[in-house]
C-alpha cells in the first residue's frame, strides 16, 4: 500500500533551496512513499477571518490546499529561515490549515520538517518555530530524524539537483523515518495489561 505525502516549501522563490529540497525528496522517495508537491503558496491570501465568513472553506487556493492536506497521509515541509524564524508565507499557511477550529486540516496530521539555508545553522531556529506552530495547530510532528541543510548552496548542482551524498543520505533517512512515523501514529500499538 502506498503512503501519499504532500510536500511544500515555505519559500516563494521559484528556485529556492527549499523547493530544490522538496523536489529531491520527491525524487528520492523510498518504495511505498509517493510525494506530490504543492508549489502554489503564492496564491494563498493572507489569513483573514472576514474571508472565512465569505468562503467557509476558504478562497479557492486555500480550499484546494486544505483538500490536498486532508487527503494526504502526511505532510513534508521544507522551511526557509528568515531572521531566525519561519517565513511569513509559512506562518500564513499554518494559520489557514489550523482553521476552522472544528475541522482543521492539520489536526492529527503527521508532519516531517526539513530545511536548507545558505547559513551555517541549517534552519534550526525556523524548524523549532515551525514545530511549535504546527503542534499548537494539532499536527503530530515527527521528532527524529531531523534534516538541517547548512551552506545549502553547496548541496545542489547548477541544475538544482541534490549533489551532496551526505545530504542525500540524511534525506533518505528522514523519508524512511517519516514513512515509519506515519504508520506508527496512524495505527498506534495498544497496551494490554498483564493478567487481563
PDB file of C-alpha atoms in Angstrom:
ATOM      1  CA  UNK A   1       0.000   0.000   0.000  1.00  0.00           C
ATOM      2  CA  UNK A   2       1.319   3.440  -0.943  1.00  0.00           C
ATOM      3  CA  UNK A   3       1.620   6.238   1.599  1.00  0.00           C
ATOM      4  CA  UNK A   4       0.739   9.573  -0.011  1.00  0.00           C
ATOM      5  CA  UNK A   5       2.669  12.624   1.145  1.00  0.00           C
ATOM      6  CA  UNK A   6       2.038  16.252   0.283  1.00  0.00           C
ATOM      7  CA  UNK A   7       5.198  18.333   0.234  1.00  0.00           C
ATOM      8  CA  UNK A   8       5.759  22.061   0.008  1.00  0.00           C
ATOM      9  CA  UNK A   9       8.330  24.742   0.681  1.00  0.00           C
ATOM     10  CA  UNK A  10       7.748  27.872   2.733  1.00  0.00           C
ATOM     11  CA  UNK A  11       9.613  29.973   0.181  1.00  0.00           C
ATOM     12  CA  UNK A  12       8.022  31.724  -2.788  1.00  0.00           C
ATOM     13  CA  UNK A  13      11.255  31.882  -4.806  1.00  0.00           C
ATOM     14  CA  UNK A  14      10.925  29.631  -7.845  1.00  0.00           C
ATOM     15  CA  UNK A  15      14.392  28.155  -7.423  1.00  0.00           C
ATOM     16  CA  UNK A  16      14.806  28.389  -3.659  1.00  0.00           C
ATOM     17  CA  UNK A  17      16.968  25.886  -1.821  1.00  0.00           C
ATOM     18  CA  UNK A  18      13.877  24.550  -0.074  1.00  0.00           C
ATOM     19  CA  UNK A  19      11.962  23.988  -3.315  1.00  0.00           C
ATOM     20  CA  UNK A  20      15.032  22.132  -4.550  1.00  0.00           C
ATOM     21  CA  UNK A  21      14.987  20.084  -1.343  1.00  0.00           C
ATOM     22  CA  UNK A  22      11.308  19.132  -1.784  1.00  0.00           C
ATOM     23  CA  UNK A  23      11.986  18.086  -5.397  1.00  0.00           C
ATOM     24  CA  UNK A  24      14.928  15.975  -4.212  1.00  0.00           C
ATOM     25  CA  UNK A  25      12.670  14.344  -1.603  1.00  0.00           C
ATOM     26  CA  UNK A  26      10.103  13.527  -4.279  1.00  0.00           C
ATOM     27  CA  UNK A  27      12.792  12.009  -6.498  1.00  0.00           C
ATOM     28  CA  UNK A  28      14.423  10.012  -3.673  1.00  0.00           C
ATOM     29  CA  UNK A  29      11.218   8.751  -2.036  1.00  0.00           C
ATOM     30  CA  UNK A  30      11.653   5.124  -0.958  1.00  0.00           C
ATOM     31  CA  UNK A  31       9.339   2.407  -2.251  1.00  0.00           C
ATOM     32  CA  UNK A  32       5.839   2.731  -0.841  1.00  0.00           C
ATOM     33  CA  UNK A  33       6.087   6.507  -0.408  1.00  0.00           C
ATOM     34  CA  UNK A  34       4.609   8.830  -3.050  1.00  0.00           C
ATOM     35  CA  UNK A  35       5.355  12.549  -2.674  1.00  0.00           C
ATOM     36  CA  UNK A  36       3.280  15.164  -4.519  1.00  0.00           C
ATOM     37  CA  UNK A  37       4.363  18.799  -4.397  1.00  0.00           C
ATOM     38  CA  UNK A  38       2.198  21.898  -3.973  1.00  0.00           C
ATOM     39  CA  UNK A  39       4.076  24.845  -5.485  1.00  0.00           C
ATOM     40  CA  UNK A  40       1.351  27.488  -5.396  1.00  0.00           C
ATOM     41  CA  UNK A  41       1.614  29.011  -1.928  1.00  0.00           C
ATOM     42  CA  UNK A  42       1.881  32.448  -3.580  1.00  0.00           C
ATOM     43  CA  UNK A  43      -1.829  32.104  -4.432  1.00  0.00           C
ATOM     44  CA  UNK A  44      -2.845  31.647  -0.785  1.00  0.00           C
ATOM     45  CA  UNK A  45      -4.097  35.028   0.507  1.00  0.00           C
ATOM     46  CA  UNK A  46      -3.174  36.384   3.904  1.00  0.00           C
ATOM     47  CA  UNK A  47      -5.314  34.779   6.584  1.00  0.00           C
ATOM     48  CA  UNK A  48      -8.359  36.883   7.407  1.00  0.00           C
ATOM     49  CA  UNK A  49     -11.476  35.764   9.265  1.00  0.00           C
ATOM     50  CA  UNK A  50     -13.521  38.082   7.019  1.00  0.00           C
ATOM     51  CA  UNK A  51     -12.566  35.826   4.087  1.00  0.00           C
ATOM     52  CA  UNK A  52     -13.701  32.808   6.107  1.00  0.00           C
ATOM     53  CA  UNK A  53     -17.085  34.486   6.599  1.00  0.00           C
ATOM     54  CA  UNK A  54     -17.486  34.808   2.815  1.00  0.00           C
ATOM     55  CA  UNK A  55     -15.921  31.432   1.939  1.00  0.00           C
ATOM     56  CA  UNK A  56     -16.272  28.987   4.863  1.00  0.00           C
ATOM     57  CA  UNK A  57     -13.975  26.514   3.082  1.00  0.00           C
ATOM     58  CA  UNK A  58     -11.557  29.338   2.279  1.00  0.00           C
ATOM     59  CA  UNK A  59     -10.859  31.023  -1.051  1.00  0.00           C
ATOM     60  CA  UNK A  60     -10.129  28.663  -3.983  1.00  0.00           C
ATOM     61  CA  UNK A  61      -6.413  28.150  -3.362  1.00  0.00           C
ATOM     62  CA  UNK A  62      -6.999  27.603   0.364  1.00  0.00           C
ATOM     63  CA  UNK A  63      -9.848  25.166  -0.260  1.00  0.00           C
ATOM     64  CA  UNK A  64      -7.650  23.227  -2.700  1.00  0.00           C
ATOM     65  CA  UNK A  65      -4.698  23.128  -0.286  1.00  0.00           C
ATOM     66  CA  UNK A  66      -6.939  22.030   2.593  1.00  0.00           C
ATOM     67  CA  UNK A  67      -8.323  19.233   0.428  1.00  0.00           C
ATOM     68  CA  UNK A  68      -4.843  18.055  -0.534  1.00  0.00           C
ATOM     69  CA  UNK A  69      -3.696  18.117   3.099  1.00  0.00           C
ATOM     70  CA  UNK A  70      -6.823  16.340   4.324  1.00  0.00           C
ATOM     71  CA  UNK A  71      -6.494  13.555   1.753  1.00  0.00           C
ATOM     72  CA  UNK A  72      -2.748  13.054   2.249  1.00  0.00           C
ATOM     73  CA  UNK A  73      -1.303  10.602   4.744  1.00  0.00           C
ATOM     74  CA  UNK A  74       1.244  13.171   5.896  1.00  0.00           C
ATOM     75  CA  UNK A  75       2.973  16.482   5.169  1.00  0.00           C
ATOM     76  CA  UNK A  76       6.617  17.074   4.310  1.00  0.00           C
ATOM     77  CA  UNK A  77       7.534  20.716   4.840  1.00  0.00           C
ATOM     78  CA  UNK A  78      10.793  22.410   3.835  1.00  0.00           C
ATOM     79  CA  UNK A  79      11.156  25.671   5.716  1.00  0.00           C
ATOM     80  CA  UNK A  80      13.499  28.517   4.943  1.00  0.00           C
ATOM     81  CA  UNK A  81      14.840  30.595   7.810  1.00  0.00           C
ATOM     82  CA  UNK A  82      14.256  34.351   7.826  1.00  0.00           C
ATOM     83  CA  UNK A  83      15.602  36.338  10.782  1.00  0.00           C
ATOM     84  CA  UNK A  84      15.927  33.157  12.871  1.00  0.00           C
ATOM     85  CA  UNK A  85      12.268  32.285  12.322  1.00  0.00           C
ATOM     86  CA  UNK A  86       9.824  30.935   9.736  1.00  0.00           C
ATOM     87  CA  UNK A  87       8.748  32.892   6.683  1.00  0.00           C
ATOM     88  CA  UNK A  88       5.525  34.884   6.683  1.00  0.00           C
ATOM     89  CA  UNK A  89       4.321  32.551   3.934  1.00  0.00           C
ATOM     90  CA  UNK A  90       4.826  29.518   6.179  1.00  0.00           C
ATOM     91  CA  UNK A  91       3.032  31.095   9.148  1.00  0.00           C
ATOM     92  CA  UNK A  92       0.153  32.098   6.864  1.00  0.00           C
ATOM     93  CA  UNK A  93      -0.238  28.517   5.615  1.00  0.00           C
ATOM     94  CA  UNK A  94      -0.230  27.153   9.170  1.00  0.00           C
ATOM     95  CA  UNK A  95      -2.890  29.707  10.125  1.00  0.00           C
ATOM     96  CA  UNK A  96      -5.168  28.716   7.215  1.00  0.00           C
ATOM     97  CA  UNK A  97      -4.683  24.979   7.791  1.00  0.00           C
ATOM     98  CA  UNK A  98      -5.435  25.334  11.511  1.00  0.00           C
ATOM     99  CA  UNK A  99      -8.965  26.528  10.696  1.00  0.00           C
ATOM    100  CA  UNK A 100     -11.853  26.056  11.134  1.00  0.00           C
ATOM    101  CA  UNK A 101     -11.456  25.022  14.753  1.00  0.00           C
ATOM    102  CA  UNK A 102     -13.743  22.001  14.452  1.00  0.00           C
ATOM    103  CA  UNK A 103     -12.298  20.677  11.169  1.00  0.00           C
ATOM    104  CA  UNK A 104      -8.688  21.849  10.869  1.00  0.00           C
ATOM    105  CA  UNK A 105      -6.715  20.092   8.132  1.00  0.00           C
ATOM    106  CA  UNK A 106      -3.650  19.914  10.403  1.00  0.00           C
ATOM    107  CA  UNK A 107      -5.454  18.271  13.314  1.00  0.00           C
ATOM    108  CA  UNK A 108      -3.888  14.829  13.808  1.00  0.00           C
ATOM    109  CA  UNK A 109      -1.839  15.093  10.590  1.00  0.00           C
ATOM    110  CA  UNK A 110       1.665  13.547  10.677  1.00  0.00           C
ATOM    111  CA  UNK A 111       4.312  16.096   9.622  1.00  0.00           C
ATOM    112  CA  UNK A 112       8.044  15.950   8.904  1.00  0.00           C
ATOM    113  CA  UNK A 113      10.102  19.142   8.779  1.00  0.00           C
ATOM    114  CA  UNK A 114      13.342  19.806   6.939  1.00  0.00           C
ATOM    115  CA  UNK A 115      15.108  22.914   5.729  1.00  0.00           C
ATOM    116  CA  UNK A 116      18.033  24.345   3.810  1.00  0.00           C
ATOM    117  CA  UNK A 117      19.772  27.680   4.133  1.00  0.00           C
ATOM    118  CA  UNK A 118      22.968  29.354   2.992  1.00  0.00           C
ATOM    119  CA  UNK A 119      23.862  29.905   6.654  1.00  0.00           C
ATOM    120  CA  UNK A 120      25.788  27.584   8.923  1.00  0.00           C
ATOM    121  CA  UNK A 121      22.885  26.698  11.266  1.00  0.00           C
ATOM    122  CA  UNK A 122      20.750  24.921   8.678  1.00  0.00           C
ATOM    123  CA  UNK A 123      17.286  26.317   9.642  1.00  0.00           C
ATOM    124  CA  UNK A 124      17.477  25.144  13.261  1.00  0.00           C
ATOM    125  CA  UNK A 125      15.663  28.212  14.578  1.00  0.00           C
ATOM    126  CA  UNK A 126      12.974  28.108  11.895  1.00  0.00           C
ATOM    127  CA  UNK A 127      12.349  24.405  12.411  1.00  0.00           C
ATOM    128  CA  UNK A 128      11.894  24.960  16.147  1.00  0.00           C
ATOM    129  CA  UNK A 129       9.379  27.763  15.480  1.00  0.00           C
ATOM    130  CA  UNK A 130       7.539  25.726  12.850  1.00  0.00           C
ATOM    131  CA  UNK A 131       7.401  22.661  15.102  1.00  0.00           C
ATOM    132  CA  UNK A 132       5.818  24.811  17.822  1.00  0.00           C
ATOM    133  CA  UNK A 133       3.210  26.364  15.478  1.00  0.00           C
ATOM    134  CA  UNK A 134       2.290  23.002  13.914  1.00  0.00           C
ATOM    135  CA  UNK A 135       1.955  21.314  17.306  1.00  0.00           C
ATOM    136  CA  UNK A 136      -0.284  24.145  18.527  1.00  0.00           C
ATOM    137  CA  UNK A 137      -2.426  23.574  15.413  1.00  0.00           C
ATOM    138  CA  UNK A 138      -2.846  19.881  16.288  1.00  0.00           C
ATOM    139  CA  UNK A 139      -0.331  18.310  13.901  1.00  0.00           C
ATOM    140  CA  UNK A 140       1.741  15.316  15.021  1.00  0.00           C
ATOM    141  CA  UNK A 141       5.292  16.407  14.197  1.00  0.00           C
ATOM    142  CA  UNK A 142       7.945  13.709  13.837  1.00  0.00           C
ATOM    143  CA  UNK A 143      10.647  14.319  16.483  1.00  0.00           C
ATOM    144  CA  UNK A 144      13.516  12.450  14.731  1.00  0.00           C
ATOM    145  CA  UNK A 145      15.323  12.277  12.374  1.00  0.00           C
ATOM    146  CA  UNK A 146      15.771  15.945  11.553  1.00  0.00           C
ATOM    147  CA  UNK A 147      17.345  17.412   8.431  1.00  0.00           C
ATOM    148  CA  UNK A 148      19.193  20.727   8.681  1.00  0.00           C
ATOM    149  CA  UNK A 149      20.994  21.570   5.433  1.00  0.00           C
ATOM    150  CA  UNK A 150      23.628  24.210   6.213  1.00  0.00           C
ATOM    151  CA  UNK A 151      25.549  26.007   3.450  1.00  0.00           C
ATOM    152  CA  UNK A 152      22.811  24.743   1.142  1.00  0.00           C
ATOM    153  CA  UNK A 153      24.164  26.414  -1.972  1.00  0.00           C
ATOM    154  CA  UNK A 154      26.913  23.754  -1.937  1.00  0.00           C
ATOM    155  CA  UNK A 155      24.441  20.854  -1.668  1.00  0.00           C
ATOM    156  CA  UNK A 156      22.950  21.341  -5.149  1.00  0.00           C
ATOM    157  CA  UNK A 157      24.488  21.378  -8.612  1.00  0.00           C
ATOM    158  CA  UNK A 158      23.973  24.170 -11.157  1.00  0.00           C
ATOM    159  CA  UNK A 159      20.824  22.436 -12.448  1.00  0.00           C
ATOM    160  CA  UNK A 160      19.313  22.469  -8.941  1.00  0.00           C
ATOM    161  CA  UNK A 161      19.716  18.740  -8.283  1.00  0.00           C
ATOM    162  CA  UNK A 162      20.937  17.440  -4.949  1.00  0.00           C
ATOM    163  CA  UNK A 163      24.650  16.723  -5.351  1.00  0.00           C
ATOM    164  CA  UNK A 164      25.886  16.204  -1.786  1.00  0.00           C
ATOM    165  CA  UNK A 165      25.945  12.467  -0.905  1.00  0.00           C
ATOM    166  CA  UNK A 166      25.809  13.150   2.857  1.00  0.00           C
ATOM    167  CA  UNK A 167      22.698  15.333   2.499  1.00  0.00           C
ATOM    168  CA  UNK A 168      21.147  12.751   0.174  1.00  0.00           C
ATOM    169  CA  UNK A 169      21.757  10.003   2.737  1.00  0.00           C
ATOM    170  CA  UNK A 170      20.226  12.098   5.544  1.00  0.00           C
ATOM    171  CA  UNK A 171      17.239  12.985   3.348  1.00  0.00           C
ATOM    172  CA  UNK A 172      16.567   9.307   2.626  1.00  0.00           C
ATOM    173  CA  UNK A 173      16.853   8.594   6.375  1.00  0.00           C
ATOM    174  CA  UNK A 174      14.305  11.330   7.075  1.00  0.00           C
ATOM    175  CA  UNK A 175      11.902   9.948   4.447  1.00  0.00           C
ATOM    176  CA  UNK A 176      12.282   6.369   5.681  1.00  0.00           C
ATOM    177  CA  UNK A 177      11.739   7.510   9.260  1.00  0.00           C
ATOM    178  CA  UNK A 178       8.698   9.539   8.221  1.00  0.00           C
ATOM    179  CA  UNK A 179       7.195   6.510   6.486  1.00  0.00           C
ATOM    180  CA  UNK A 180       7.518   4.561   9.759  1.00  0.00           C
ATOM    181  CA  UNK A 181       6.262   7.536  11.797  1.00  0.00           C
ATOM    182  CA  UNK A 182       3.069   7.759   9.735  1.00  0.00           C
ATOM    183  CA  UNK A 183       2.418   4.048  10.232  1.00  0.00           C
ATOM    184  CA  UNK A 184       3.028   4.391  13.976  1.00  0.00           C
ATOM    185  CA  UNK A 185       0.781   7.404  14.583  1.00  0.00           C
ATOM    186  CA  UNK A 186      -1.915   6.149  12.214  1.00  0.00           C
ATOM    187  CA  UNK A 187      -2.159   2.794  13.989  1.00  0.00           C
ATOM    188  CA  UNK A 188      -0.594   3.163  17.452  1.00  0.00           C
ATOM    189  CA  UNK A 189       0.229  -0.010  19.387  1.00  0.00           C
ATOM    190  CA  UNK A 190      -2.308  -0.993  22.015  1.00  0.00           C
ATOM    191  CA  UNK A 191      -1.132  -1.647  25.550  1.00  0.00           C
ATOM    192  CA  UNK A 192      -2.607  -4.692  27.220  1.00  0.00           C
ATOM    193  CA  UNK A 193      -2.453  -5.051  30.987  1.00  0.00           C
ATOM    194  CA  UNK A 194      -0.746  -8.228  32.138  1.00  0.00           C
ATOM    195  CA  UNK A 195      -3.087 -10.804  33.579  1.00  0.00           C
ATOM    196  CA  UNK A 196      -6.053  -9.367  31.703  1.00  0.00           C
TER     197      UNK A 196
END
